[in-house]
XYZ file of C-alpha atoms in Angstrom:
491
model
C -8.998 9.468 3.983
C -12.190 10.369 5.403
C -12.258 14.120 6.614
C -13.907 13.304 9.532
C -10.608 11.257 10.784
C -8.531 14.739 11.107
C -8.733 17.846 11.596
C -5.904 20.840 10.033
C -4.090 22.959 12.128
C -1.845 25.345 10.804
C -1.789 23.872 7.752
C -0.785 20.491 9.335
C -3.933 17.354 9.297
C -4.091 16.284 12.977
C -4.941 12.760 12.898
C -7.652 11.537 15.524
C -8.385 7.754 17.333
C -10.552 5.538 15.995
C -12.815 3.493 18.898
C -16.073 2.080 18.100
C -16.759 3.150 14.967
C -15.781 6.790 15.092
C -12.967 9.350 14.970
C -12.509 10.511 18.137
C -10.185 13.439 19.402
C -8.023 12.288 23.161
C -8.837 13.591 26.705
C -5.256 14.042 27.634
C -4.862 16.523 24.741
C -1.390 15.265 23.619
C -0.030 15.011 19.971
C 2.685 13.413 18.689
C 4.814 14.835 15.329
C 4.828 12.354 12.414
C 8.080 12.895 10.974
C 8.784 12.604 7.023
C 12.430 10.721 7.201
C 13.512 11.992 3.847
C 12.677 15.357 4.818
C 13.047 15.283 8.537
C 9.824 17.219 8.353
C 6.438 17.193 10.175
C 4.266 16.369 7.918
C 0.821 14.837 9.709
C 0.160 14.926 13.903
C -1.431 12.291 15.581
C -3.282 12.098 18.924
C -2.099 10.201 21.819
C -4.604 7.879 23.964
C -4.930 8.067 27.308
C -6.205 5.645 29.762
C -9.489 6.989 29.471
C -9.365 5.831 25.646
C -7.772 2.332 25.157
C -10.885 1.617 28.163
C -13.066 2.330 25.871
C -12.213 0.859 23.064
C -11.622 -2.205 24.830
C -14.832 -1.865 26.140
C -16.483 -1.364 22.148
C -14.252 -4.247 21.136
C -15.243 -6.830 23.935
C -18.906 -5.820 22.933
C -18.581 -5.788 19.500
C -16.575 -9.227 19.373
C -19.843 -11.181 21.100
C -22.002 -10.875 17.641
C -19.512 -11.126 15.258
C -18.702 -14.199 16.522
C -22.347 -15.344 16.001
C -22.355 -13.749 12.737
C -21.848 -16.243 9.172
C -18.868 -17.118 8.389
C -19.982 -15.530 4.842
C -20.483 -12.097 6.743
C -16.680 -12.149 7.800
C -16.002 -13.215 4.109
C -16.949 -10.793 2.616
C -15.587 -7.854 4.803
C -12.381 -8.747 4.667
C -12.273 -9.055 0.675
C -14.124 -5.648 -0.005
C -11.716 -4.539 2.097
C -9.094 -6.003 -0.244
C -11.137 -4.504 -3.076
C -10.584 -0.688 -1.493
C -7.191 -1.524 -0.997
C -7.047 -2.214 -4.743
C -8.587 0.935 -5.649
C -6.923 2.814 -2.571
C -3.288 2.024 -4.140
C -1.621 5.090 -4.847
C -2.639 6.729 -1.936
C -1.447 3.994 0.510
C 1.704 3.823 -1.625
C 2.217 7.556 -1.014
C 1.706 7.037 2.408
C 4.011 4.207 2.845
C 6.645 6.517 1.435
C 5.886 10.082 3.032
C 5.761 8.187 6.650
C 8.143 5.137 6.929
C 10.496 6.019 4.083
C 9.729 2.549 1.832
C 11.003 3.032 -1.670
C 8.460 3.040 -4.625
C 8.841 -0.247 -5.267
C 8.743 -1.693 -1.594
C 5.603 -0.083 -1.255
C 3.806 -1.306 -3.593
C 4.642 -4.692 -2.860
C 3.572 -4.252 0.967
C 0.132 -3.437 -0.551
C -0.033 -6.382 -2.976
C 1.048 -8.343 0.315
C -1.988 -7.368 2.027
C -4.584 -7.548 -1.241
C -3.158 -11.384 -0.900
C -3.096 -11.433 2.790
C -7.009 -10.358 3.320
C -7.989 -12.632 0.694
C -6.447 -15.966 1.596
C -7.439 -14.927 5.363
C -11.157 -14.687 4.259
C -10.593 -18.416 2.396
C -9.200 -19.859 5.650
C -12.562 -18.434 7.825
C -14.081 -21.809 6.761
C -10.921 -23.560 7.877
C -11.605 -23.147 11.652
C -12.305 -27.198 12.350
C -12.044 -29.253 14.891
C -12.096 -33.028 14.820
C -13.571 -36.393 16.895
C -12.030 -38.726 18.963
C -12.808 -42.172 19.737
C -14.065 -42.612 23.572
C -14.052 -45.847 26.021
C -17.150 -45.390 27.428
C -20.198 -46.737 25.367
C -22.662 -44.053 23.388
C -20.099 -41.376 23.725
C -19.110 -38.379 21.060
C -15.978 -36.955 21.765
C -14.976 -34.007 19.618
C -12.937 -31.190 19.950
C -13.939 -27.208 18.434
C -12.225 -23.905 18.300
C -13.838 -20.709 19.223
C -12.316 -17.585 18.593
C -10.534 -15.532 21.968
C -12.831 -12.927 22.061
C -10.720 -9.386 21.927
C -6.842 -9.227 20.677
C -4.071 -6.564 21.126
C -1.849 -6.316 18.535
C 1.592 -4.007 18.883
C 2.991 -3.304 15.115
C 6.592 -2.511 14.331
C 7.735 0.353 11.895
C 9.344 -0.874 9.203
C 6.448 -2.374 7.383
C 3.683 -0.871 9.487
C 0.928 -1.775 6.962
C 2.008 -5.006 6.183
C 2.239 -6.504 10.087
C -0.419 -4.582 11.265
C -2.888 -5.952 8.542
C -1.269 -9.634 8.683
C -2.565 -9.650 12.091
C -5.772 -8.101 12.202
C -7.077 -10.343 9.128
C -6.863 -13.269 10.647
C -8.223 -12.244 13.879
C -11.329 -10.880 12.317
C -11.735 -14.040 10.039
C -12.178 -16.380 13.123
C -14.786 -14.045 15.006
C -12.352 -11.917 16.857
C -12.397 -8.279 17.651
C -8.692 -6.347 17.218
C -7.625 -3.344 19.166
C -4.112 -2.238 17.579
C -1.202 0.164 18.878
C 0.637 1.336 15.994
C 4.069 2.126 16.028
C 4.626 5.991 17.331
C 6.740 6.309 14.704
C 4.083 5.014 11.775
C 0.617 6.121 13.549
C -0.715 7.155 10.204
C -0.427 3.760 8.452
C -2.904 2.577 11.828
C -5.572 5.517 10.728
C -5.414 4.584 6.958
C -6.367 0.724 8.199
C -9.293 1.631 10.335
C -10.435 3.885 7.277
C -9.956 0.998 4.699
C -11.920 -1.362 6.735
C -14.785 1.554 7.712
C -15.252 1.652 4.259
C -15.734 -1.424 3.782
C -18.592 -1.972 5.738
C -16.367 -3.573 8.937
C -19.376 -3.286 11.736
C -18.554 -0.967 15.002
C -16.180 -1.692 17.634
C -14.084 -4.406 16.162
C -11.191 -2.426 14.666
C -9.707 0.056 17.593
C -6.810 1.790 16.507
C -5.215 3.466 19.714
C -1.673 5.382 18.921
C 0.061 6.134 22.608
C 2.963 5.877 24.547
C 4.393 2.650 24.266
C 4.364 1.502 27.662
C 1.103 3.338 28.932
C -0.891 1.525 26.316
C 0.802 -1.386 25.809
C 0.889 -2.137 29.665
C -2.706 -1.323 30.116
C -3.596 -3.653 26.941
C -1.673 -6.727 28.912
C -3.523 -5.925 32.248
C -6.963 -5.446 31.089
C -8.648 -9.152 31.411
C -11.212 -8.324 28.524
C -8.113 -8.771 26.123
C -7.123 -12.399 25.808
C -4.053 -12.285 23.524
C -1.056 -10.138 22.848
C 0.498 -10.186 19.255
C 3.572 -8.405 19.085
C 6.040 -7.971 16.283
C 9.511 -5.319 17.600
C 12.862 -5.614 19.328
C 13.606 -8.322 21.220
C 13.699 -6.160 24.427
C 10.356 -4.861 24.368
C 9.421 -8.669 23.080
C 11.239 -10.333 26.366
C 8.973 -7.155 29.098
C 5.665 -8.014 27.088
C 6.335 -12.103 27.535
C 6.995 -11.526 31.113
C 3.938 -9.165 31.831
C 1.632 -11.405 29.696
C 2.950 -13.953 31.730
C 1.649 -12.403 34.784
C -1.834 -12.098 34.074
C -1.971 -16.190 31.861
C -2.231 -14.062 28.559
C -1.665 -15.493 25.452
C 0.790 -14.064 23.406
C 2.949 -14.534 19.782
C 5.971 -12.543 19.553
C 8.000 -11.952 15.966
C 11.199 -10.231 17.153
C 14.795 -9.653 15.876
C 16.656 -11.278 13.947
C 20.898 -11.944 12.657
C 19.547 -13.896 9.570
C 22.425 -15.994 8.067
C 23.046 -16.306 4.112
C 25.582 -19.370 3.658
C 27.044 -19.333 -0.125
C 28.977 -22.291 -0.977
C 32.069 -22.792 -3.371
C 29.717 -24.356 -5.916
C 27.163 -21.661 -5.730
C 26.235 -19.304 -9.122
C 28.490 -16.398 -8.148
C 26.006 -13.590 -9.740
C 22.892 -14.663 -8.945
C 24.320 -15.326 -4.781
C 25.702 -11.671 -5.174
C 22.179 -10.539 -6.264
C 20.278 -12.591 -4.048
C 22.751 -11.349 -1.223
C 22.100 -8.106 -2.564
C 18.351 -7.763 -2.099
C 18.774 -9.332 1.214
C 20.818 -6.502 2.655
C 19.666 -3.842 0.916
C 15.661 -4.025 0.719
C 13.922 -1.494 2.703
C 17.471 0.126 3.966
C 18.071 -3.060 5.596
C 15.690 -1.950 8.354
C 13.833 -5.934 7.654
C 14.158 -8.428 10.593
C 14.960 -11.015 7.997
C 17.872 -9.270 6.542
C 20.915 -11.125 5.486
C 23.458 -9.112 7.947
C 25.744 -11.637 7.601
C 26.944 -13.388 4.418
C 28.706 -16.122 5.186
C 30.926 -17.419 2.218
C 33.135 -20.920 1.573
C 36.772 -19.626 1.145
C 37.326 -20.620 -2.653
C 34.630 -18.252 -3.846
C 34.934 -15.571 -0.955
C 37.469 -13.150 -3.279
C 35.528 -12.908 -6.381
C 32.270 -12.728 -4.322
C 33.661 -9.608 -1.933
C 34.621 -7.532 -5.815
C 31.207 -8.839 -7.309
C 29.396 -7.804 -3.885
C 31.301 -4.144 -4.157
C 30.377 -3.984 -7.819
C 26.822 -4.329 -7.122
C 26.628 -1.739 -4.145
C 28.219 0.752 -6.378
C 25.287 0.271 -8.013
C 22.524 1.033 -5.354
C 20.973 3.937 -6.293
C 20.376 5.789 -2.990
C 17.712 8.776 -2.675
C 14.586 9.925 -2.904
C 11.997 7.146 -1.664
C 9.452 8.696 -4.498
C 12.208 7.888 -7.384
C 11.148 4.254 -8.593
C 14.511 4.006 -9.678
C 15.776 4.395 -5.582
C 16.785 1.160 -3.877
C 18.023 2.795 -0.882
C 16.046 5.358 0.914
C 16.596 7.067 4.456
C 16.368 4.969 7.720
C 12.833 5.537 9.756
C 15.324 6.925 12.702
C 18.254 9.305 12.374
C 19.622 8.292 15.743
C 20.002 4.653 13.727
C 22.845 6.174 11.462
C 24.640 6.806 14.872
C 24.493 3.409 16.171
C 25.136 1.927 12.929
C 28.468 4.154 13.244
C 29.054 3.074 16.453
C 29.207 -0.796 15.726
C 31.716 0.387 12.156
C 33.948 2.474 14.499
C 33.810 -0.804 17.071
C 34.644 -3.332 13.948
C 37.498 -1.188 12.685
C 39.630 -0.394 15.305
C 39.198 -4.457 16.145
C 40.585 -5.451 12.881
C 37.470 -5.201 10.520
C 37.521 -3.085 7.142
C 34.922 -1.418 5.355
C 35.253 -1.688 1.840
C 32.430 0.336 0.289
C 30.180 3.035 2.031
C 30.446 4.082 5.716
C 29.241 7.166 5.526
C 25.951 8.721 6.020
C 23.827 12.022 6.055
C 20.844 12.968 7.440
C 18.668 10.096 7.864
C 20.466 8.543 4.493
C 22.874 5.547 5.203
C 24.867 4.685 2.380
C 24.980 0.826 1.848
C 28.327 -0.574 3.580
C 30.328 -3.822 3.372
C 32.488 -5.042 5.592
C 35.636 -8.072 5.592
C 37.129 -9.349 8.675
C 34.246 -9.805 11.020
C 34.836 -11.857 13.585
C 33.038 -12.951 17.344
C 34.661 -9.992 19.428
C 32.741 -7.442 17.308
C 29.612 -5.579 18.233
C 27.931 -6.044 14.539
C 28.669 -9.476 14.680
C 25.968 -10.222 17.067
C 24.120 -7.170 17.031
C 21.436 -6.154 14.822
C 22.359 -3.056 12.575
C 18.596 -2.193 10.639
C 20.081 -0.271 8.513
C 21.867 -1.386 4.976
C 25.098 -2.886 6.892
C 26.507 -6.532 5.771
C 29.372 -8.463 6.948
C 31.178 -10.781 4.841
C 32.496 -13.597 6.681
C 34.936 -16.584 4.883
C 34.984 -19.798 6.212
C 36.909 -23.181 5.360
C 33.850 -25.864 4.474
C 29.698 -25.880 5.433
C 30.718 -27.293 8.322
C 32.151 -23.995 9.488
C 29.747 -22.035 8.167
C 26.947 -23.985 9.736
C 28.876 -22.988 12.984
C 29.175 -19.245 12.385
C 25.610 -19.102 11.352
C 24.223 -20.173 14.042
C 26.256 -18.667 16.400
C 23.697 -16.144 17.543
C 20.977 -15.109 19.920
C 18.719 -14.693 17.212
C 16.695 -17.759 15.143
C 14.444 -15.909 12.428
C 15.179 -16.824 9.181
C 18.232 -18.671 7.080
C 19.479 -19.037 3.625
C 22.009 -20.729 1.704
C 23.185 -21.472 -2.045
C 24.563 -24.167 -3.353
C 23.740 -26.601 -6.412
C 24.121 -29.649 -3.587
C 20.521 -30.416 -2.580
C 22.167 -33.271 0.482
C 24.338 -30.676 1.655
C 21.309 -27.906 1.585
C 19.245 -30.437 3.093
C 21.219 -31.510 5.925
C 22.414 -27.645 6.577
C 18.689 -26.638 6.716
C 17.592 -29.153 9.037
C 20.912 -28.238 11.558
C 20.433 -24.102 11.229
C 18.756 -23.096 14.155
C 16.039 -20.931 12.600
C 12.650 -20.719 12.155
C 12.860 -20.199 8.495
C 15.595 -21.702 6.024
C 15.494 -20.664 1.977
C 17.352 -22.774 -0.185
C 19.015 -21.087 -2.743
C 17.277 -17.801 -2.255
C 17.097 -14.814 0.002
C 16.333 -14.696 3.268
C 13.504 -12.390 2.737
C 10.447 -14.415 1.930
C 7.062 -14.219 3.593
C 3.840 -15.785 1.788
C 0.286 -15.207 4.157
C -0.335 -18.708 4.607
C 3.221 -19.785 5.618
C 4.242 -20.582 9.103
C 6.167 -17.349 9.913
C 7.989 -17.310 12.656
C 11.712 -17.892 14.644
C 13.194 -19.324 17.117
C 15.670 -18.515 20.226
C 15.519 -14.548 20.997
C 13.825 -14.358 17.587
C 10.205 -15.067 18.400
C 7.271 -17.254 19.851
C 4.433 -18.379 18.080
C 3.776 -18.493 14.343
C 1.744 -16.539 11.841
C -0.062 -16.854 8.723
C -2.843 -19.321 7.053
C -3.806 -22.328 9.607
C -1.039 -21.741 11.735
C -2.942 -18.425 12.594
C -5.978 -20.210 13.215
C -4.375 -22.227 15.642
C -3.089 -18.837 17.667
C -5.867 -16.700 17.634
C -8.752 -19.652 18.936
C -8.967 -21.735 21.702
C -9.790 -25.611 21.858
C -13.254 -26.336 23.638
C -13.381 -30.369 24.220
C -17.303 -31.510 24.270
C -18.380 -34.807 24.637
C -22.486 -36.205 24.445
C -23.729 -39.556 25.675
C -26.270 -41.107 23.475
C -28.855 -43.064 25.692
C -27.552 -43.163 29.673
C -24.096 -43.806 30.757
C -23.639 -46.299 33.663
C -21.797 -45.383 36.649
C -20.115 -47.137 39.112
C -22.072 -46.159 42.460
């Protein structure tokens, strides 16, 4: 990191703002403790913007925004794949990073960077993919044609669990079209939001269009909606705080995309490969502590296979190394927030005493959940609506597809979908009837590719992101018409 972006205290780095350009220390002289989750410890302190701040980098970033939109499309090129470069060569520290502040695994980690290596790159092939098109006009000597132009400044809110990941996703393709970015990072992963304005200072990324403004969640993410100098909101969290930013956006006619929760479904049919659905069952609980929107929470299995795949399934968890994040032997590491392993404890204690059983982990210590099945789910339990984040599955038996289509769907949530079975008319007819924004056939459902339309449905978002479906978001059609030679009118 650059020294300039911190200054040590005590033997702790206090991490400053970054608005137009520079590091920047906060009027309202508040810090906030970045904890370590395998530790518990403090182990970096961020500052908090005030009012005072997320005005001014508002202010850099509507500036800013005016040239760059002017500027080549080469120019934007070739920012965002140095940046990719430093990335490349920035690796290990990121990866540390990734680990010491949001508790990823070795392994996740790494893969979140090589997401956003690919991510910046195929962002900086679709700059020259902003088109528009002509239309065919009734009235003689006309050109009708439509063009995009980017929105001018963008607020995006980032989650935790994969802070570097969704924050980048975001900002890449909202710099390719000619945008400027202002982003809130998550107060519980503000250091992953320094480490992007660094990579992209380094690479050259001209003043004022990256603004990285750590805060209180509702002070700064309220005054980002109100401001009129930002024209889009692009959110990725809970639901809840999804549902108060679509309202307030609504307020003011802001644009906004929202990626929220999600109860992702995994169907396994009799006729599915019973080891490779426990393994792909497997990483879909399990990866990143569960703590993944797309998570397969609920496993929902066709009743002739169900008993072989619930001892298989245990098997496997046995298995699950849990422990130290660093370890690249660790599948399990601790859970961002300890208070998680008390709600997760809550919905077990709810399941159990309404007929559920656990039958492998339970249990959990510190901020270190140990990964836990459950039989016997049914409708009148808390976990099986409910979102867990945290390394939690229920596995459900039903009758026929028909059933399991059913149970699948039955939820508030619409993100993503999965099922596996070796009968491509059933798995086409099931994936057209789930009621998701996302369906994987014969897979997991984690998958996310840059230039995919990412996105759900019902409480599970609004909006999609990645490749053109990106462009579409983050520009606005402009309709312009010019009459060769004079135009006749009536009167």
């Amino acid at each position: 990191m650059n020294p300039a972006a911190f200054d040590v205290v005590d033997g702790v780095p206090h991490y400053k703002l970054f608005i137009d350009g520079e590091w920047t220390n906060s009027s309202r002289n508040m810090l906030h403790d970045d904890i370590n989750p395998a530790t518990g410890k403090v182990f970096v302190r961020t500052q908090l913007a005030g009012a005072a701040e997320v005005d001014r980098a508002i202010a850099a970033a509507d500036t800013a925004q005016k040239a760059w939109a002017a500027a080549m499309v080469a120019e934007r090129e070739t920012i965002l794949l140095k940046t990719a470069d430093v990335i490349v060569r920035r690796t290990p520290e990121i990866r540390d990073l990734l680990i010491e502040e949001c508790g990823s695994v070795f392994s996740k980690a790494l893969w979140e960077i090589d997401y956003v290596v690919d991510a910046l790159r195929v962002a900086a092939g679709d700059a020259r993919h902003v088109m528009g098109e002509t239309m065919p006009m009734t009235m003689p000597g006309q050109i009708s044609m439509s063009v995009r132009k980017p929105l001018g400044v963008i607020a995006g809110i980032a989650p935790f669990n994969s802070p570097f990941l969704l924050s980048m996703k975001k900002i890449a393709y909202a710099l390719a079209v000619g945008n400027a970015f202002i982003l809130k990072p998550s107060e519980e992963t503000p250091l992953s939001g320094a480490i992007i304005a660094d990579l992209f200072d380094e690479a050259g990324l001209p003043k004022g269009l990256l603004n990285v403004v750590p805060g209180v969640p509702s002070e700064v993410g309220d005054q980002l909606i109100a401001d009129p100098r930002v024209k889009m909101i692009t959110f990725t969290g809970s639901t809840k705080t999804g549902r108060h930013l679509a309202v307030e956006a609504a307020k003011h006619l802001k644009k906004f995309t929202l990626e929220m929760g999600g109860k992702s479904p995994l169907i396994v049919l009799a006729d599915a490969d019973l080891d490779y659905a426990v393994d792909a069952a497997a990483f879909g609980v399990y990866l990143h502590q569960g703590q993944v929107c797309m998570a397969s929470s609920k496993v929902i299995v066709e009743a002739p296979l169900f008993d072989a795949f619930v001892e298989k399934f245990k098997i496997k968890t046995a298995g699950v190394k849990v422990g130290d994040p660093k370890d690249p032997e660790t599948v399990i590491g601790p859970l961002i927030r300890a208070r998680q392993c008390g709600f997760i404890e809550g919905q077990l204690q709810d399941a159990t005493a309404k007929g559920a059983k656990v039958v492998a982990g339970g249990t959990y210590e510190g901020h270190f959940f140990q990964p836990t099945v459950l039989t016997g789910v049914t409708p009148e339990m808390r976990i099986y609506h409910e979102e867990s984040f945290g390394p939690v599955v229920s596995l459900i038996k039903v009758e026929d597809a028909e059933e399991a289509l059913k149970v699948a769907n039955d939820t508030e949530y619409g993100l993503s979908a999965a099922l596996i079975t070796n009968d491509m008319q059933k798995a086409l007819d099931l994936s057209l009837r789930l009621e998701s924004g996302m369906v994987h056939v014969n897979d997991t459902t984690i998958s996310d590719e840059p230039h995919v339309p990412f996105g759900g449905v019902k409480n599970s978002g609004f909006g999609r992101e990645g490749g053109r479906y990106s462009l579409e978001e983050l520009t606005e059609v402009k309709w312009v018409t010019l009459q060769m030679g004079k135009r006749q009118f009536p009167f």
